[in-house]
Amino acid sequence: MQVSPLPRASLPCSPVPSPSSGGPRSGSAPSRPAPSRPARLALALLLTGLGAGWQQGAAQTANLQTANLQALAVPALPVAASPASPGLPTSLLSSLSSLNLIPIGSERLEVLGVAPDAQAGAPGAPGGGLLAVRGAGSNAVQLYDAVSGQLRRTVRLPPEVLVNVPPAISPDGRWLAVAIQTDAATGEGRIGLLSTTDPVYRFFLKSAGLSGTTALAFSPDGTRLAAGNRNGYAQLWNLDTRERLSTVKGQGPPLSLEFSPDGKLFLPRFPGQKGSTLVSVSNGQPLAVLVDGAGTLAVPGLLVGAGGRALALPSGTPTPLPAYLAGGAVLAGFDRSRSRALVQLPVGPEWLALELRDVLTGRALGQWVLPAAFATAPRLLPSGQHALIGDGAGGLRLLTLR
């Protein structure tokens, strides 16, 4: 990724007056008598003082310019606060001084997904997965190490790929599911599994029902692929057998294609729907129609929504919130083992307060606070030690949770 160099900072500097010479010049008035020895000594002392003052001022200006350049080198995130900061509890102020943020990109980026099982770093290094992003509508998919924030490689999409359909990355990071132009001979829609390391396809899914694909999503174990369609339905495919398992109908293109964290449930959502159909991932059979299907699929077997509401799945019956969502916390994702959850705490519109909690006990493992204007849409990454946040301008940052 190319980052344009920032313009060099410039500070206004007042001109330093140079002492005028006392000797005769062409066209000047007749020369005056030479100054006496005490006068010459006083003049020398004055020039010495001016020189020292100029050097000190120049050094201060240079230091200010250097500080400005260092501040411009990495996008700054204002985190300074005082105990009087409105809406921020005193107990959270200490976390402001311990933020470790890694910029992913300064341009507007689209997050395509995270491959939790990918080996992004050197062999034997702790695995944190790969983060797949691209510029809006770009044919270049960039894969970043989800721990270090380093760019690992760029995948160029072939010309037959429909770039208006966001690709999806497989959990092992080896494949991108991409929508391909309709077969001119048969009229069938096509989805290909494109390698992230070589310009080859693993195989294609072909069906008339895949014409008009608008969205794609892998199941957590990588054996299923969901495809949303502009004609108002979502399909679930078995990638091992290349067979369609289920079709869920709605009104208009689906808003989301969500799998439960354990990979057992599939819940597509459509605009204007009165009930959301919950589907078994193993066989594609509908399990229940949730009258209020808004919310996030969570563990263990829950749908959590706004206002402290939780439904047990697949029955859809109301149930108490789990301990890790106590205190009005909003879920922001689980780690790979689903033993840690990142939640957002209600501290007012000016601040984004995050807390890492143990899923079983709800115990707080750490807290972090950021200005809400510079931190949006938090998401816990597979390592459980980093979170992905927006920077408020379309760019992304990795927040270290240590």
Short mmCIF file of C-alpha atoms in Angstrom, two decimals:
data_model
loop_
_atom_site.label_atom_id
_atom_site.label_comp_id
_atom_site.label_asym_id
_atom_site.label_seq_id
_atom_site.Cartn_x
_atom_site.Cartn_y
_atom_site.Cartn_z
CA MET A 1 0.00 0.00 0.00
CA GLN A 2 1.40 3.39 -0.98
CA VAL A 3 1.05 6.21 1.50
CA SER A 4 1.59 9.68 0.09
CA PRO A 5 4.27 11.64 1.93
CA LEU A 6 2.91 14.46 4.02
CA PRO A 7 4.02 18.01 3.25
CA ARG A 8 6.90 19.27 5.30
CA ALA A 9 5.75 21.40 8.20
CA SER A 10 6.83 25.02 8.09
CA LEU A 11 6.86 27.44 10.98
CA PRO A 12 6.98 31.25 10.60
CA CYS A 13 10.36 32.55 11.70
CA SER A 14 11.07 36.23 12.31
CA PRO A 15 14.11 37.53 10.43
CA VAL A 16 17.20 37.99 12.60
CA PRO A 17 18.56 41.52 12.22
CA SER A 18 22.24 41.70 11.30
CA PRO A 19 24.29 44.49 12.92
CA SER A 20 25.31 47.24 10.53
CA SER A 21 28.96 47.89 9.92
CA GLY A 22 30.50 51.06 11.27
CA GLY A 23 33.01 51.50 8.36
CA PRO A 24 32.66 53.96 5.45
CA ARG A 25 30.58 52.95 2.37
CA SER A 26 30.45 54.33 -1.15
CA GLY A 27 28.16 57.32 -1.37
CA SER A 28 27.85 57.62 2.37
CA ALA A 29 28.45 60.59 4.58
CA PRO A 30 32.02 61.41 5.70
CA SER A 31 33.39 58.88 8.16
CA ARG A 32 33.15 59.56 11.82
CA PRO A 33 35.96 59.17 14.33
CA ALA A 34 36.65 55.58 15.34
CA PRO A 35 34.91 54.56 18.56
CA SER A 36 36.96 54.46 21.71
CA ARG A 37 38.19 51.17 23.21
CA PRO A 38 35.37 50.99 25.84
CA ALA A 39 32.81 51.53 23.08
CA ARG A 40 34.33 48.77 20.94
CA LEU A 41 34.23 46.42 23.95
CA ALA A 42 30.56 47.19 24.58
CA LEU A 43 29.72 46.59 20.91
CA ALA A 44 31.53 43.19 20.99
CA LEU A 45 29.55 42.14 24.06
CA LEU A 46 26.30 43.18 22.36
CA LEU A 47 27.09 41.16 19.21
CA THR A 48 27.99 38.13 21.33
CA GLY A 49 24.64 38.32 23.12
CA LEU A 50 22.77 38.68 19.83
CA GLY A 51 24.59 35.67 18.36
CA ALA A 52 23.84 33.48 21.38
CA GLY A 53 20.19 34.54 21.34
CA TRP A 54 19.90 33.81 17.62
CA GLN A 55 21.46 30.34 18.05
CA GLN A 56 19.11 29.53 20.93
CA GLY A 57 16.08 30.74 18.93
CA ALA A 58 17.17 28.76 15.86
CA ALA A 59 17.61 25.62 17.96
CA GLN A 60 14.13 26.04 19.45
CA THR A 61 12.63 26.56 15.98
CA ALA A 62 14.42 23.46 14.67
CA ASN A 63 13.14 21.44 17.61
CA LEU A 64 9.58 22.62 16.93
CA GLN A 65 9.89 21.74 13.24
CA THR A 66 11.24 18.29 14.10
CA ALA A 67 8.43 17.69 16.57
CA ASN A 68 5.84 18.75 13.98
CA LEU A 69 7.32 16.41 11.37
CA GLN A 70 7.33 13.51 13.82
CA ALA A 71 3.70 14.21 14.69
CA LEU A 72 2.76 14.25 11.00
CA ALA A 73 4.62 11.03 10.17
CA VAL A 74 1.83 8.86 11.70
CA PRO A 75 -1.82 9.97 11.80
CA ALA A 76 -2.33 11.40 15.27
CA LEU A 77 -5.10 10.25 17.59
CA PRO A 78 -5.94 12.79 20.28
CA VAL A 79 -6.24 10.89 23.53
CA ALA A 80 -5.38 13.51 26.12
CA ALA A 81 -8.03 14.00 28.77
CA SER A 82 -8.45 15.43 32.22
CA PRO A 83 -10.56 14.26 35.17
CA ALA A 84 -13.11 16.86 34.08
CA SER A 85 -13.66 15.22 30.69
CA PRO A 86 -17.44 15.17 30.22
CA GLY A 87 -19.05 11.74 30.12
CA LEU A 88 -15.87 9.78 30.96
CA PRO A 89 -15.73 7.98 34.33
CA THR A 90 -12.62 8.66 36.38
CA SER A 91 -11.98 4.91 36.61
CA LEU A 92 -11.33 4.80 32.83
CA LEU A 93 -9.00 7.78 32.56
CA SER A 94 -5.85 5.74 33.19
CA SER A 95 -6.37 3.71 30.00
CA LEU A 96 -5.93 6.83 27.85
CA SER A 97 -2.18 6.78 28.37
CA SER A 98 -1.71 3.11 27.42
CA LEU A 99 -3.02 3.01 23.84
CA ASN A 100 -0.98 1.19 21.20
CA LEU A 101 -2.45 1.86 17.74
CA ILE A 102 -1.13 0.57 14.40
CA PRO A 103 -2.46 2.30 11.27
CA ILE A 104 -3.57 -0.08 8.50
CA GLY A 105 -4.37 2.52 5.86
CA SER A 106 -5.25 6.17 5.53
CA GLU A 107 -7.57 5.78 2.51
CA ARG A 108 -11.16 4.61 2.69
CA LEU A 109 -11.11 0.81 3.03
CA GLU A 110 -13.68 -1.96 2.86
CA VAL A 111 -13.21 -4.85 5.30
CA LEU A 112 -13.80 -8.13 3.47
CA GLY A 113 -13.22 -10.43 6.42
CA VAL A 114 -10.70 -12.11 8.68
CA ALA A 115 -9.04 -15.50 8.14
CA PRO A 116 -8.49 -16.69 11.74
CA ASP A 117 -6.70 -19.90 10.79
CA ALA A 118 -4.25 -18.36 8.33
CA GLN A 119 -0.54 -18.45 9.16
CA ALA A 120 0.31 -14.82 8.46
CA GLY A 121 3.74 -14.57 10.07
CA ALA A 122 6.89 -16.69 10.01
CA PRO A 123 6.56 -20.47 10.56
CA GLY A 124 6.28 -21.20 14.26
CA ALA A 125 5.25 -17.64 15.14
CA PRO A 126 2.01 -17.07 17.08
CA GLY A 127 -0.85 -17.04 14.58
CA GLY A 128 -3.13 -14.04 14.49
CA GLY A 129 -4.75 -14.57 11.11
CA LEU A 130 -5.05 -12.43 8.00
CA LEU A 131 -7.16 -9.33 7.53
CA ALA A 132 -8.58 -8.86 4.01
CA VAL A 133 -9.38 -5.32 2.86
CA ARG A 134 -9.67 -3.35 -0.35
CA GLY A 135 -10.48 0.13 -1.56
CA ALA A 136 -14.15 0.53 -2.44
CA GLY A 137 -14.79 -1.32 -5.71
CA SER A 138 -11.08 -2.07 -6.22
CA ASN A 139 -9.80 -5.21 -7.95
CA ALA A 140 -6.83 -5.38 -5.53
CA VAL A 141 -7.44 -7.31 -2.31
CA GLN A 142 -4.80 -6.61 0.34
CA LEU A 143 -4.00 -9.18 3.01
CA TYR A 144 -2.57 -7.82 6.28
CA ASP A 145 -1.12 -9.63 9.26
CA ALA A 146 -3.86 -9.22 11.88
CA VAL A 147 -1.24 -8.92 14.67
CA SER A 148 1.56 -6.77 13.29
CA GLY A 149 -0.48 -4.81 10.73
CA GLN A 150 2.08 -5.57 8.01
CA LEU A 151 0.96 -6.06 4.43
CA ARG A 152 1.65 -9.69 3.46
CA ARG A 153 0.49 -9.76 -0.15
CA THR A 154 -1.92 -8.28 -2.69
CA VAL A 155 -4.29 -10.40 -4.75
CA ARG A 156 -5.30 -8.98 -8.14
CA LEU A 157 -8.77 -10.08 -9.19
CA PRO A 158 -8.98 -11.42 -12.78
CA PRO A 159 -11.05 -9.44 -15.32
CA GLU A 160 -13.95 -11.92 -15.24
CA VAL A 161 -14.61 -11.19 -11.54
CA LEU A 162 -17.49 -8.84 -10.71
CA VAL A 163 -15.76 -6.25 -8.53
CA ASN A 164 -19.07 -4.75 -7.38
CA VAL A 165 -19.62 -7.91 -5.30
CA PRO A 166 -17.27 -7.90 -2.27
CA PRO A 167 -15.13 -11.08 -2.16
CA ALA A 168 -15.11 -13.24 0.98
CA ILE A 169 -11.95 -14.81 2.45
CA SER A 170 -11.90 -18.41 3.68
CA PRO A 171 -11.02 -19.09 7.35
CA ASP A 172 -7.64 -20.58 6.35
CA GLY A 173 -6.82 -17.57 4.16
CA ARG A 174 -6.14 -19.70 1.08
CA TRP A 175 -9.21 -18.78 -0.99
CA LEU A 176 -11.34 -15.83 -2.02
CA ALA A 177 -14.96 -16.52 -2.96
CA VAL A 178 -15.70 -14.22 -5.91
CA ALA A 179 -18.74 -13.66 -8.14
CA ILE A 180 -17.98 -14.19 -11.82
CA GLN A 181 -19.73 -12.95 -14.93
CA THR A 182 -22.75 -14.98 -16.01
CA ASP A 183 -22.00 -17.78 -18.46
CA ALA A 184 -23.07 -16.39 -21.83
CA ALA A 185 -23.92 -19.82 -23.23
CA THR A 186 -26.04 -21.20 -20.37
CA GLY A 187 -27.12 -18.07 -18.49
CA GLU A 188 -25.86 -19.58 -15.25
CA GLY A 189 -24.40 -17.48 -12.50
CA ARG A 190 -20.97 -18.50 -11.26
CA ILE A 191 -18.97 -18.26 -8.06
CA GLY A 192 -15.30 -19.17 -8.05
CA LEU A 193 -12.84 -19.98 -5.30
CA LEU A 194 -9.75 -18.02 -6.26
CA SER A 195 -6.36 -18.83 -4.71
CA THR A 196 -4.77 -16.05 -2.64
CA THR A 197 -1.27 -17.17 -3.63
CA ASP A 198 -1.58 -18.20 -7.31
CA PRO A 199 -3.83 -16.99 -10.16
CA VAL A 200 -5.87 -20.22 -10.23
CA TYR A 201 -9.36 -21.31 -9.20
CA ARG A 202 -10.05 -24.27 -6.95
CA PHE A 203 -13.46 -24.84 -8.56
CA PHE A 204 -16.68 -23.08 -9.60
CA LEU A 205 -20.26 -23.20 -8.36
CA LYS A 206 -22.72 -22.86 -11.26
CA SER A 207 -26.46 -22.28 -11.05
CA ALA A 208 -29.11 -20.06 -12.56
CA GLY A 209 -29.90 -19.00 -9.00
CA LEU A 210 -26.40 -17.55 -8.60
CA SER A 211 -27.01 -14.96 -11.31
CA GLY A 212 -27.48 -11.68 -9.48
CA THR A 213 -25.25 -12.47 -6.48
CA THR A 214 -24.70 -9.42 -4.26
CA ALA A 215 -22.91 -10.80 -1.15
CA LEU A 216 -20.80 -13.79 -0.06
CA ALA A 217 -19.80 -15.26 3.32
CA PHE A 218 -17.90 -18.34 4.52
CA SER A 219 -18.97 -20.41 7.52
CA PRO A 220 -16.42 -20.45 10.41
CA ASP A 221 -15.15 -23.92 9.42
CA GLY A 222 -14.93 -23.06 5.71
CA THR A 223 -17.19 -25.91 4.54
CA ARG A 224 -20.20 -23.74 3.71
CA LEU A 225 -20.69 -20.63 1.58
CA ALA A 226 -23.64 -18.26 1.77
CA ALA A 227 -24.65 -16.22 -1.29
CA GLY A 228 -27.10 -13.32 -1.17
CA ASN A 229 -29.06 -12.37 -4.29
CA ARG A 230 -30.59 -9.16 -5.58
CA ASN A 231 -33.80 -11.08 -6.38
CA GLY A 232 -34.59 -11.45 -2.68
CA TYR A 233 -33.10 -14.69 -1.41
CA ALA A 234 -30.02 -16.21 0.21
CA GLN A 235 -28.55 -19.62 -0.59
CA LEU A 236 -26.40 -21.93 1.55
CA TRP A 237 -23.93 -24.16 -0.34
CA ASN A 238 -21.92 -27.20 0.74
CA LEU A 239 -18.41 -26.64 -0.63
CA ASP A 240 -17.38 -30.26 -0.12
CA THR A 241 -20.14 -31.64 -2.34
CA ARG A 242 -20.82 -28.40 -4.29
CA GLU A 243 -24.52 -28.78 -3.63
CA ARG A 244 -27.06 -26.18 -2.59
CA LEU A 245 -28.43 -26.97 0.87
CA SER A 246 -31.00 -24.24 1.40
CA THR A 247 -32.69 -21.18 -0.06
CA VAL A 248 -34.18 -18.58 2.28
CA LYS A 249 -36.51 -16.05 0.68
CA GLY A 250 -37.07 -12.43 1.64
CA GLN A 251 -37.91 -9.08 0.11
CA GLY A 252 -34.98 -7.48 -1.65
CA PRO A 253 -31.27 -8.29 -1.38
CA PRO A 254 -30.29 -9.62 2.08
CA LEU A 255 -28.88 -7.07 4.51
CA SER A 256 -26.52 -9.58 6.14
CA LEU A 257 -25.42 -13.21 5.96
CA GLU A 258 -24.46 -14.20 9.51
CA PHE A 259 -23.12 -17.46 10.90
CA SER A 260 -23.06 -18.21 14.62
CA PRO A 261 -19.57 -18.16 16.21
CA ASP A 262 -19.63 -21.96 16.60
CA GLY A 263 -20.62 -22.40 12.93
CA LYS A 264 -23.82 -24.35 13.65
CA LEU A 265 -26.43 -21.73 12.71
CA PHE A 266 -27.05 -19.49 9.68
CA LEU A 267 -29.24 -16.39 9.88
CA PRO A 268 -29.82 -14.23 6.77
CA ARG A 269 -31.66 -10.94 7.27
CA PHE A 270 -33.77 -9.07 4.73
CA PRO A 271 -35.26 -5.56 4.61
CA GLY A 272 -38.79 -5.21 5.96
CA GLN A 273 -39.01 -8.77 7.22
CA LYS A 274 -41.36 -9.69 10.07
CA GLY A 275 -39.46 -12.85 10.96
CA SER A 276 -35.93 -14.16 10.42
CA THR A 277 -35.45 -17.79 9.39
CA LEU A 278 -32.79 -19.63 11.38
CA VAL A 279 -31.13 -22.43 9.39
CA SER A 280 -29.09 -25.47 10.41
CA VAL A 281 -25.65 -25.25 8.78
CA SER A 282 -25.18 -29.02 8.76
CA ASN A 283 -28.19 -29.91 6.60
CA GLY A 284 -29.74 -26.60 5.53
CA GLN A 285 -33.05 -27.28 7.28
CA PRO A 286 -34.98 -24.35 8.82
CA LEU A 287 -34.99 -24.54 12.62
CA ALA A 288 -37.17 -21.61 13.63
CA VAL A 289 -38.59 -18.28 12.53
CA LEU A 290 -37.50 -15.58 14.98
CA VAL A 291 -40.17 -12.90 15.26
CA ASP A 292 -37.55 -10.37 16.35
CA GLY A 293 -34.37 -11.47 14.61
CA ALA A 294 -32.47 -8.22 15.06
CA GLY A 295 -29.25 -8.56 17.00
CA THR A 296 -25.99 -10.52 16.95
CA LEU A 297 -25.42 -14.26 17.12
CA ALA A 298 -23.38 -15.03 20.25
CA VAL A 299 -22.30 -17.85 22.52
CA PRO A 300 -23.52 -20.07 23.99
CA GLY A 301 -26.34 -20.39 21.41
CA LEU A 302 -27.75 -16.89 21.80
CA LEU A 303 -29.12 -13.99 19.81
CA VAL A 304 -28.41 -10.76 21.71
CA GLY A 305 -30.05 -7.47 20.80
CA ALA A 306 -30.47 -3.94 22.05
CA GLY A 307 -32.04 -3.11 25.38
CA GLY A 308 -30.70 -6.10 27.29
CA ARG A 309 -32.63 -8.63 25.22
CA ALA A 310 -31.41 -12.17 24.57
CA LEU A 311 -33.00 -15.18 22.88
CA ALA A 312 -31.99 -18.81 23.37
CA LEU A 313 -31.41 -20.60 20.06
CA PRO A 314 -32.80 -22.38 18.20
CA SER A 315 -36.05 -22.11 20.20
CA GLY A 316 -36.12 -18.29 20.21
CA THR A 317 -37.32 -18.10 23.81
CA PRO A 318 -36.23 -15.12 25.96
CA THR A 319 -33.32 -15.79 28.30
CA PRO A 320 -31.12 -13.72 30.67
CA LEU A 321 -28.07 -12.01 29.25
CA PRO A 322 -24.75 -13.81 29.79
CA ALA A 323 -22.32 -12.44 32.37
CA TYR A 324 -19.98 -10.99 29.73
CA LEU A 325 -22.75 -8.60 28.58
CA ALA A 326 -23.65 -7.26 32.04
CA GLY A 327 -23.92 -3.53 32.64
CA GLY A 328 -25.39 -2.57 29.28
CA ALA A 329 -22.34 -3.80 27.33
CA VAL A 330 -22.62 -4.18 23.55
CA LEU A 331 -20.89 -7.16 21.93
CA ALA A 332 -17.95 -6.41 19.59
CA GLY A 333 -16.77 -9.95 18.84
CA PHE A 334 -15.10 -13.08 20.18
CA ASP A 335 -11.58 -14.46 19.90
CA ARG A 336 -10.79 -17.70 18.03
CA SER A 337 -11.49 -19.92 21.03
CA ARG A 338 -14.66 -18.00 21.99
CA SER A 339 -13.29 -17.66 25.53
CA ARG A 340 -12.90 -13.88 25.37
CA ALA A 341 -15.38 -11.25 24.28
CA LEU A 342 -14.80 -7.59 23.45
CA VAL A 343 -17.64 -5.32 24.55
CA GLN A 344 -18.39 -1.62 24.22
CA LEU A 345 -19.40 0.18 27.40
CA PRO A 346 -21.98 2.99 27.59
CA VAL A 347 -19.96 6.09 28.56
CA GLY A 348 -21.57 8.74 26.37
CA PRO A 349 -21.31 9.91 22.75
CA GLU A 350 -17.84 11.47 23.02
CA TRP A 351 -15.94 8.34 24.01
CA LEU A 352 -15.55 4.75 22.85
CA ALA A 353 -14.89 2.59 25.90
CA LEU A 354 -13.90 -1.04 25.26
CA GLU A 355 -13.52 -3.88 27.74
CA LEU A 356 -12.15 -7.38 27.20
CA ARG A 357 -14.11 -9.90 29.27
CA ASP A 358 -13.92 -13.58 30.11
CA VAL A 359 -16.90 -15.31 28.45
CA LEU A 360 -17.58 -17.78 31.29
CA THR A 361 -17.30 -15.44 34.27
CA GLY A 362 -17.74 -11.97 32.78
CA ARG A 363 -14.54 -10.85 34.55
CA ALA A 364 -12.90 -7.76 33.05
CA LEU A 365 -9.46 -8.46 31.56
CA GLY A 366 -8.66 -4.92 30.43
CA GLN A 367 -10.15 -1.54 29.49
CA TRP A 368 -9.37 0.98 26.74
CA VAL A 369 -10.88 4.38 25.98
CA LEU A 370 -10.68 6.34 22.72
CA PRO A 371 -12.35 9.50 21.40
CA ALA A 372 -15.47 8.36 19.55
CA ALA A 373 -14.83 10.73 16.66
CA PHE A 374 -11.59 8.88 15.86
CA ALA A 375 -12.64 5.30 16.67
CA THR A 376 -15.61 3.50 15.12
CA ALA A 377 -16.99 -0.03 14.62
CA PRO A 378 -14.69 -1.98 17.00
CA ARG A 379 -14.14 -5.68 16.26
CA LEU A 380 -12.13 -8.25 18.21
CA LEU A 381 -9.65 -10.17 16.05
CA PRO A 382 -8.92 -13.93 16.35
CA SER A 383 -5.83 -13.54 18.55
CA GLY A 384 -7.92 -11.97 21.30
CA GLN A 385 -5.08 -9.48 21.79
CA HIS A 386 -5.97 -7.01 19.04
CA ALA A 387 -9.08 -5.16 17.91
CA LEU A 388 -9.83 -3.59 14.55
CA ILE A 389 -11.31 -0.09 14.70
CA GLY A 390 -12.18 2.53 12.12
CA ASP A 391 -10.43 5.88 12.34
CA GLY A 392 -13.53 7.94 11.53
CA ALA A 393 -12.36 8.73 7.99
CA GLY A 394 -12.54 5.31 6.35
CA GLY A 395 -9.08 4.15 7.43
CA LEU A 396 -8.37 1.33 9.88
CA ARG A 397 -6.22 0.85 12.99
CA LEU A 398 -5.16 -2.13 15.06
CA LEU A 399 -5.54 -1.57 18.79
CA THR A 400 -3.30 -3.74 20.95
CA LEU A 401 -5.25 -5.16 23.91
CA ARG A 402 -2.47 -5.69 26.43
#
